[in-house]
Structures are given as structure tokens and as C-alpha cells.
Backbone as a ProteinNet text record, in pm:
[ID]
protein_1_A
[PRIMARY]
VVSAQVEESKATQESLAKELSDLQKGIESLEQELETARDELATLRSDLTASEETLKAIAKERQAMIKQTQSCTAESKKLENKLAKLEKEHKHADATVENLTSTYPWIQGEEHLFGVAGGDYDFDAQDPREAQRELDDAVKTHESFSKKINKKVMSM
[TERTIARY]
-10562.4	-10434.3	-10329	-10350.1	-10255.5	-10262	-10378.3	-10388.1	-10329.1	-10334	-10272.4	-10120.9	-10073.4	-9930.5	-9885.2	-9968.7	-9936.4	-9936.7	-10035.9	-10045.2	-9925.1	-9890.9	-9778.5	-9649.5	-9635.6	-9519.7	-9512.3	-9631	-9633.9	-9593.5	-9641.9	-9608.4	-9460.4	-9407	-9264.8	-9184.3	-9236.9	-9169	-9171.3	-9282.1	-9290.4	-9199.6	-9200.9	-9116.6	-8969.3	-8933.4	-8794.8	-8758.8	-8855.7	-8831.6	-8810.2	-8892.5	-8877.4	-8743	-8705.6	-8578.1	-8463	-8476.9	-8375.8	-8364.3	-8478	-8478.9	-8412.2	-8443.3	-8381.2	-8230.5	-8190.2	-8047.3	-7975.6	-8044.5	-7984.4	-7969.6	-8071.9	-8062.5	-7948.8	-7936.4	-7827	-7691.9	-7681.1	-7556.3	-7524.3	-7627	-7604.6	-7560.7	-7625.4	-7589.2	-7445.2	-7408.2	-7271.8	-7171	-7206.6	-7118.2	-7097.6	-7206.4	-7196.4	-7108.3	-7124.3	-7040.1	-6894.3	-6875	-6740	-6677.2	-6752.3	-6702.1	-6668.9	-6757.7	-6733.1	-6606.3	-6591.9	-6473.7	-6347	-6356.1	-6240.3	-6204.3	-6306.8	-6281.8	-6215.8	-6268.1	-6208.9	-6065.2	-6042.3	-5906.7	-5813.1	-5858.2	-5775.7	-5747.2	-5848.9	-5830.2	-5729.3	-5744.6	-5651.9	-5510.1	-5496.7	-5363.3	-5302.5	-5384.2	-5337.1	-5294.2	-5376.9	-5342.1	-5214.5	-5199.9	-5080.8	-4956.5	-4967.7	-4854.9	-4818.3	-4920.6	-4895.1	-4831.6	-4878.6	-4821.3	-4676.9	-4648.3	-4510.5	-4419.2	-4467.7	-4387.9	-4364.8	-4469.8	-4456.1	-4356.7	-4365.1	-4272.6	-4128.9	-4108.5	-3973.8	-3922.6	-4010.7	-3970.4	-3934.4	-4013.2	-3985.1	-3853.2	-3828.6	-3702.2	-3583.6	-3600.3	-3493.1	-3469.1	-3576.2	-3564.8	-3499.9	-3534	-3475.6	-3325.3	-3283.4	-3140.3	-3068.8	-3134	-3074.1	-3061.6	-3162.2	-3156.7	-3050.2	-3033.9	-2928.4	-2791.4	-2772	-2644.3	-2623.6	-2731.2	-2721	-2688.1	-2750.2	-2722.9	-2577.1	-2527.4	-2387.7	-2294.5	-2329.3	-2248.4	-2248.2	-2365.8	-2376.5	-2300	-2306.2	-2233.3	-2083.1	-2036.3	-1893.3	-1853.9	-1937.5	-1908.9	-1909.6	-2002.5	-2009.9	-1881.7	-1833.3	-1709.4	-1591.4	-1587.4	-1480.1	-1485.1	-1606.1	-1620.1	-1584.9	-1622.6	-1585.5	-1434.2	-1367.6	-1221.1	-1159.2	-1214.9	-1163.7	-1183.7	-1300.4	-1328.2	-1230.5	-1206.6	-1112.1	-972.1	-933.5	-802.3	-794.7	-901.9	-903.6	-899.6	-972	-968.1	-827.5	-762.1	-625.2	-531.9	-546.7	-464.6	-492.8	-619.5	-656	-589.3	-590.6	-525	-374.4	-316.3	-172.7	-142.4	-229	-207.9	-221.2	-320	-333.9	-209.6	-157.7	-37.3	81.3	90.1	199.4	189.1	68.6	49.1	85.6	43.3	75.1	226.4	292.7	437.9	507.6	462.8	524.4	502	381.8	350.4	438.5	461.1	544.4	692.7	735.6	875.8	911	822.2	847.5	747.8	785.9	693.2	645.5	719.1	677.6	547.6	512.2	390.5	267.6	264.1	148.7	133.2	246	240.5	193.7	220.6	184.4	73.1	11.3	-93.6	-211.3	-241	-353	-327	-200	-166.2	-175.3	-192	-201.1	-327.9	-313.5	-429	-481.2	-419.8	-462.9	-417.9	-510.7	-480.9	-370.3	-270.4	-160.5	-52.8	-69.5	28.9	139.1	234.2	345.4	300.7	190.1	141.8	14.7	0.7	-114.4	-83.4	-123.1	-87	-166.7	-278.9	-354.8	-284.3	-219.8	-154.3	-16	45.1	179.6	171.3	241.8	243.8	364.8	345.7	459.7	551.1	495.8	579.8	671.5	615.4	695.3	804.5	769.6	868.5	979.3	943.1	1042.6	1133.6	1075.7	1155	1253.9	1206.8	1295.6	1407.3	1372.9	1474.9	1578.4	1533.1	1626.1	1717.3	1659.7	1740.6	1844.6	1805.6	1897.6	2010	1975.6	2078.2	2177	2126.7	2216.2	2307.6	2250	2329.8	2436.4	2399.4	2494.5	2608.7	2575	2677.4	2768.2	2709.9	2787.5	2885.5	2836.6	2924.6	3030.3	2994.7	3092.1	3209.8	3190.2	3299	3388.5	3332.4	3406.2	3479.3	3429.8	3488.6	3597	3708.5	3817.3	3787.3	3764.5	3725	3841.3	3964.9	4080.2	4089.6	4059.3	4064.7	3952.9	3836.8	3722.2	3743.6	3821.3	3841.7	3948.3	4022.7	4127.2	4069.8
16911.9	16858.9	16930.6	17059.9	17135.6	17086.8	17064.7	17020.7	16882.5	16798.4	16667.2	16684.3	16782.8	16807	16865.2	16953.1	17011.9	16900.1	16815.6	16704	16612.4	16589.1	16501.4	16568.3	16700.2	16774	16771	16789.2	16784.5	16646.1	16543	16406.3	16381.8	16433.8	16417.7	16496.5	16618.7	16702.7	16635	16579.4	16508.7	16387	16319.3	16200.6	16241	16350.3	16397.1	16449.3	16516.9	16567.8	16452.1	16346.4	16228.1	16161.8	16152.8	16091.3	16174.7	16311.8	16400.1	16382.5	16372.1	16350.1	16217.9	16113.7	15982.1	15989.2	16061.1	16074.5	16152.8	16260.2	16338	16251.7	16168.3	16076.8	15976.8	15930.8	15838.6	15905.2	16033.3	16108.2	16127	16163.3	16180.7	16049.2	15940.8	15809.2	15775.6	15801.7	15774	15863.3	15991.5	16081.8	16032.7	15982.4	15929.4	15804.5	15717.8	15598.1	15638.2	15743.2	15792.1	15843.7	15919.2	15972	15857	15756.7	15639.7	15566.8	15551.9	15484.5	15564.5	15698.4	15781.3	15766.9	15762.9	15743.1	15608.1	15504.6	15371.1	15369.9	15440	15448.3	15518.4	15625.7	15697.5	15607.5	15533.7	15440.7	15331.9	15276.9	15172.1	15226.2	15349.8	15409.2	15429.6	15473.4	15492.2	15358.4	15255.7	15121.8	15071.5	15099	15056.5	15125.6	15254.3	15329.3	15272.2	15246.5	15188.9	15050.9	14971.3	14837.6	14846.5	14944.7	14962.2	15001.7	15089.8	15129.7	15011.4	14932	14812.3	14715.8	14699.2	14611	14660.2	14791.5	14847.6	14822.5	14839.9	14816	14669.5	14580.9	14436.5	14402.3	14461.5	14436.3	14486	14603.4	14657.2	14566.3	14519.5	14428.3	14297.4	14251	14127.7	14144.5	14259.3	14284.7	14287.4	14349.7	14353.7	14213.3	14130.5	13992.4	13911.5	13938.4	13869.2	13906.6	14036.7	14080.2	14016.1	14011.2	13950.9	13802.5	13735.6	13593.7	13573	13658.2	13647.2	13672.6	13770.8	13801.2	13683	13626.3	13510.6	13391.2	13372.2	13261.8	13280.9	13403.8	13431.1	13409.5	13456.8	13438.6	13290.3	13216.6	13072.1	13003.2	13042.9	12983.5	13017.8	13142.6	13181.9	13096	13078.2	12998.6	12852.3	12800.3	12662.1	12647.4	12744.9	12741.3	12750.7	12838.7	12853.2	12723.5	12660.8	12534.3	12426.3	12420.5	12320.9	12346.2	12473.6	12506.6	12466.1	12495.3	12458.1	12307.1	12234.4	12087.9	12036.1	12097.4	12057.4	12085.7	12205.4	12239.7	12145.3	12107	12014.9	11879.2	11830.3	11702.3	11712.7	11826.6	11847.2	11851.9	11921.3	11929.4	11790.9	11713.7	11576.8	11493.9	11507.5	11432.6	11478.4	11608.6	11661.8	11609.1	11609.3	11556.9	11408.6	11334.2	11190.4	11170.8	11252.3	11242.6	11278.1	11387.8	11426.6	11320.8	11264.4	11161.4	11038.2	10999.8	10881.4	10913	11036.1	11074.2	11094	11156.5	11185.9	11110.9	10996	10913.1	10979.3	11075.9	11141.3	11219.8	11256.5	11333.9	11254.5	11124.4	11042.3	11035.4	11030.4	11020.7	11151.1	11265.1	11392.7	11466.5	11397	11459.8	11506.3	11435.5	11473.6	11607.2	11654	11781.4	11899.7	11870.8	11977.8	12058.3	12190.2	12279.3	12296.6	12230.8	12246.9	12384.7	12460.8	12598.5	12600.5	12686.2	12701.8	12596.2	12497.1	12390.1	12430.2	12338.9	12365.1	12372	12305.8	12299.8	12383	12489.8	12580.4	12677.3	12637.4	12714.9	12844.3	12853.5	12978.8	13086.1	13047.7	13143.2	13182.3	13096.1	13123.6	13161.3	13266.8	13312.4	13251.1	13164.9	13099.9	13200.9	13307.9	13407.4	13476.7	13506.2	13568.3	13472.1	13344.6	13245.3	13232.7	13236.5	13229.6	13351.4	13468.7	13589.8	13580.2	13529.3	13513.1	13414.3	13305.7	13207.7	13272	13347	13414	13510.4	13585.9	13676.7	13599.2	13487.7	13406	13350.3	13306.4	13252.5	13362.9	13483.5	13594.9	13628.7	13629.4	13659.3	13551.6	13425.5	13315.1	13327.9	13358.8	13375.8	13493.6	13596.8	13714.6	13679.2	13606.1	13567.2	13466.9	13377.3	13275.8	13339.7	13455	13525.6	13597.6	13639.3	13717.9	13631.9	13512.9	13429.2	13339.4	13329	13243.3	13104.2	13009.9	12875.4	12797	12828.3	12760.7	12795.9	12920.3	12963.7	12894.1	12884	12824	12678.1	12607.8	12465.1	12437.4	12533.3	12513.7	12497.9
-1702.2	-1732.3	-1646.3	-1625.7	-1547.8	-1404.1	-1356.9	-1219.4	-1203.5	-1307	-1299.8	-1298.1	-1370.9	-1372.5	-1239.2	-1181.6	-1052.6	-949	-956.3	-862.2	-878.5	-1000	-1026.3	-977.8	-995.8	-948.9	-798	-730.8	-585.1	-537.3	-603.6	-564.2	-583.8	-695.9	-723.1	-621.3	-588.8	-490.4	-354.7	-314.9	-185.4	-185.5	-298.7	-310.8	-300.1	-369.4	-364.6	-224.6	-157.4	-22.1	73	55.3	140.6	113.1	-14.2	-51.3	3.6	-5.9	49	199.4	267.9	413.1	447	369.1	392.1	368.3	262.7	234.1	344.2	394.9	503.6	629.3	656.8	771.2	748.3	624.8	590.9	608.8	564.2	579.5	726.9	805.9	950.7	1013.4	971.3	1023.9	985.5	858	813.3	884.5	906.1	979.1	1122.2	1181.2	1318.5	1319.8	1219.8	1209.3	1186.3	1102.3	1077.1	1206.2	1284.4	1411.5	1507.1	1511.8	1596.8	1550.3	1419.2	1364.2	1395.6	1387.1	1420.4	1568.9	1654.8	1798.4	1823.4	1757.4	1772.4	1721.2	1606.8	1551.5	1649.7	1711.4	1809.6	1929.5	1974.2	2086.1	2048.9	1927.8	1882.5	1868.4	1817.7	1806.9	1945.7	2039.4	2176.9	2236.4	2214.1	2263.2	2196.9	2066.3	1994.2	2050.5	2076.6	2134.2	2271.4	2352.8	2485.4	2472	2376.2	2354.7	2307.8	2221	2174.9	2290.6	2377.7	2493.8	2586.6	2606.1	2689.9	2627.2	2497.1	2425.7	2438.6	2427.5	2444.2	2585.4	2684.6	2823.9	2844.6	2784.8	2797.4	2729.4	2611.8	2541.1	2623.2	2684.3	2769.4	2890.1	2949.7	3064.7	3021.7	2902.4	2849.6	2832.7	2777.9	2760.6	2895.6	2993.8	3127.8	3184.3	3162.1	3211.5	3138.1	3008.6	2933.1	2989.2	3016	3075.7	3211.2	3291.8	3424.5	3413	3316.8	3294.9	3255.4	3165.8	3125	3242.8	3323.9	3441.6	3538.4	3559.3	3650.1	3594.4	3462.8	3400.5	3419.3	3399.1	3417.7	3563.9	3655.1	3797.9	3833.7	3774.9	3798.6	3751.8	3634	3583.3	3673.8	3721.7	3813.7	3939.6	3992.8	4114.7	4089.5	3971.3	3938.4	3931.3	3868.8	3861	4000	4082.4	4218.6	4296.9	4278.5	4346.3	4300.1	4169.9	4117.5	4174.6	4183	4239.2	4386.4	4461.3	4602.8	4621.2	4534.8	4543.3	4513.3	4414.4	4381.1	4499.1	4560.1	4675.9	4792.8	4809	4917.3	4895.8	4771.6	4742.3	4767.6	4726.3	4748.1	4898.4	4974.2	5119.7	5182.9	5138.9	5191.5	5161.1	5038.3	5001.9	5085.7	5111.7	5194.2	5336.5	5392.6	5528.4	5532.6	5432.5	5426.9	5417.9	5337.3	5322.6	5453.7	5519.1	5646.1	5753.6	5754.7	5854.8	5835.4	5709.7	5686.5	5707.7	5679.6	5696.5	5843.7	5918.8	6060	6147	6200.9	6277.9	6407.7	6461.3	6586.4	6568	6443.2	6417.6	6461.1	6432.2	6470	6620.7	6691.8	6837.8	6903.4	6840.9	6902.6	6827.3	6735.3	6654.5	6739.7	6848	6934.4	7004.9	7008.7	7071.4	6974.4	6846	6746.6	6769.4	6772.5	6785.2	6925.6	7027	7165.6	7213.2	7270.3	7311.7	7417	7392.2	7486.3	7471.9	7388.5	7372.3	7275.3	7258.9	7168	7022.3	6992.6	6854.7	6836.6	6913.4	6900.2	6786.3	6666.1	6547.1	6535.3	6605.7	6603.7	6687.8	6795	6883.8	6831	6751.8	6701.3	6553.7	6520.3	6381.8	6312.6	6213.7	6147.9	6077	6025.4	5958.6	6060.2	6175	6281.7	6327.6	6343.1	6385	6280.4	6152.5	6045.1	6049	6075.2	6084.1	6201.2	6314.8	6431.6	6401.4	6330.5	6293.3	6200.7	6104.2	6012.6	6088	6184.1	6265.1	6346.3	6403.7	6484	6397.6	6277.2	6186.5	6149.4	6120.6	6087.6	6205.3	6325.3	6444.7	6464.7	6446.5	6461.8	6359.9	6237.3	6134.3	6167.4	6220.5	6258.7	6370.5	6471.6	6582.6	6538.3	6447.2	6405.8	6332.4	6274	6206.5	6307.1	6419.2	6518.2	6621.9	6644.3	6750.4	6690.6	6762.5	6721.4	6772.3	6684.8	6722.5	6786.7	6754	6812.6	6959.8	6992.8	7131.5	7209.4	7149.7	7216.6	7247.1	7165.3	7189.6	7293.3	7343.5	7444.7	7577.6
[MASK]
++++++++++++++++++++++++++++++++++++++++++++++++++++++++++++++++++++++++++++++++++++++++++++++++++++++++++++++++++++++++++++++++++++++++++++++++++++++++++++

């Protein structure tokens, strides 16, 4: 009976040793899976951090593009206003030319001489502001002389 109990104890001991070995292998396997999962988690966290940085960079670039778009829109509006002003000035200039042409018929006869280099109507060679200044000086000189000269004496 004792030997049956010893045999049974040995069988139980072997069974328990085998179960312990299986459990240790299971623990090692689970520890290895845990380590793999931790590595994957670290990789995913690293990828997440990189994605967040990329997202921040994209958001910053988006804001810069929005500012650039707003700047371009404002510049576009300025240019549209300038174009409208120039078109208005062009229409006014056309109306002025039409009015001058109808008021002074000699303009049509001498229009072909306008802008000819060295001619009387070479507006590039003559500065209208300078000519106006000379005219103003001449008018002042004339007024000055008209005050000094006795007109009764001149008519004798």
C-alpha cells in the first residue's frame, strides 16, 4: 500500500512538475508577448508623436496659406480698384480729347505731327510743367512792366 502511495505521489509529482513546466513556458510566452506588445506600444507612441508633429506643421502651413490668400485677395481688390480708376480716367481723357477736337478744329489738321521727334508737338522732349513755369514767369514780368510803363507816353 505504501508503494502504491509512493507511486501515486511520484505520478502526482511528475504531473505537477509537468504542469509547472507548462505554466512556466506559458509565463515565458506571455512575458514575451508582453514585451512584444510594449515594443509595439512604444512604436505606436513614437508614430503618434511624429504624426502630431506633422499635423502641427500642416496646421501652421495652412495658417500661412490662409494669410497669403487673404493678402492676395486684398492685393487683388486694390488692383481691381486701381484698374477701375484707370478705366474711369481713360474714359475722361477720351472725352476730353473729343471735346478738344470738336472745340479746336486745327487739332485734326495737325494731329499727325503730335509726338514727332523734334517737332512743335514733341511732348516727350518738352516738359509741360517747365513750360507752365516759364509762362507764369512771363506773365509776372509783363504785369511788372505794365505797372512801370506809362501807356499814354507809349501811344504818342
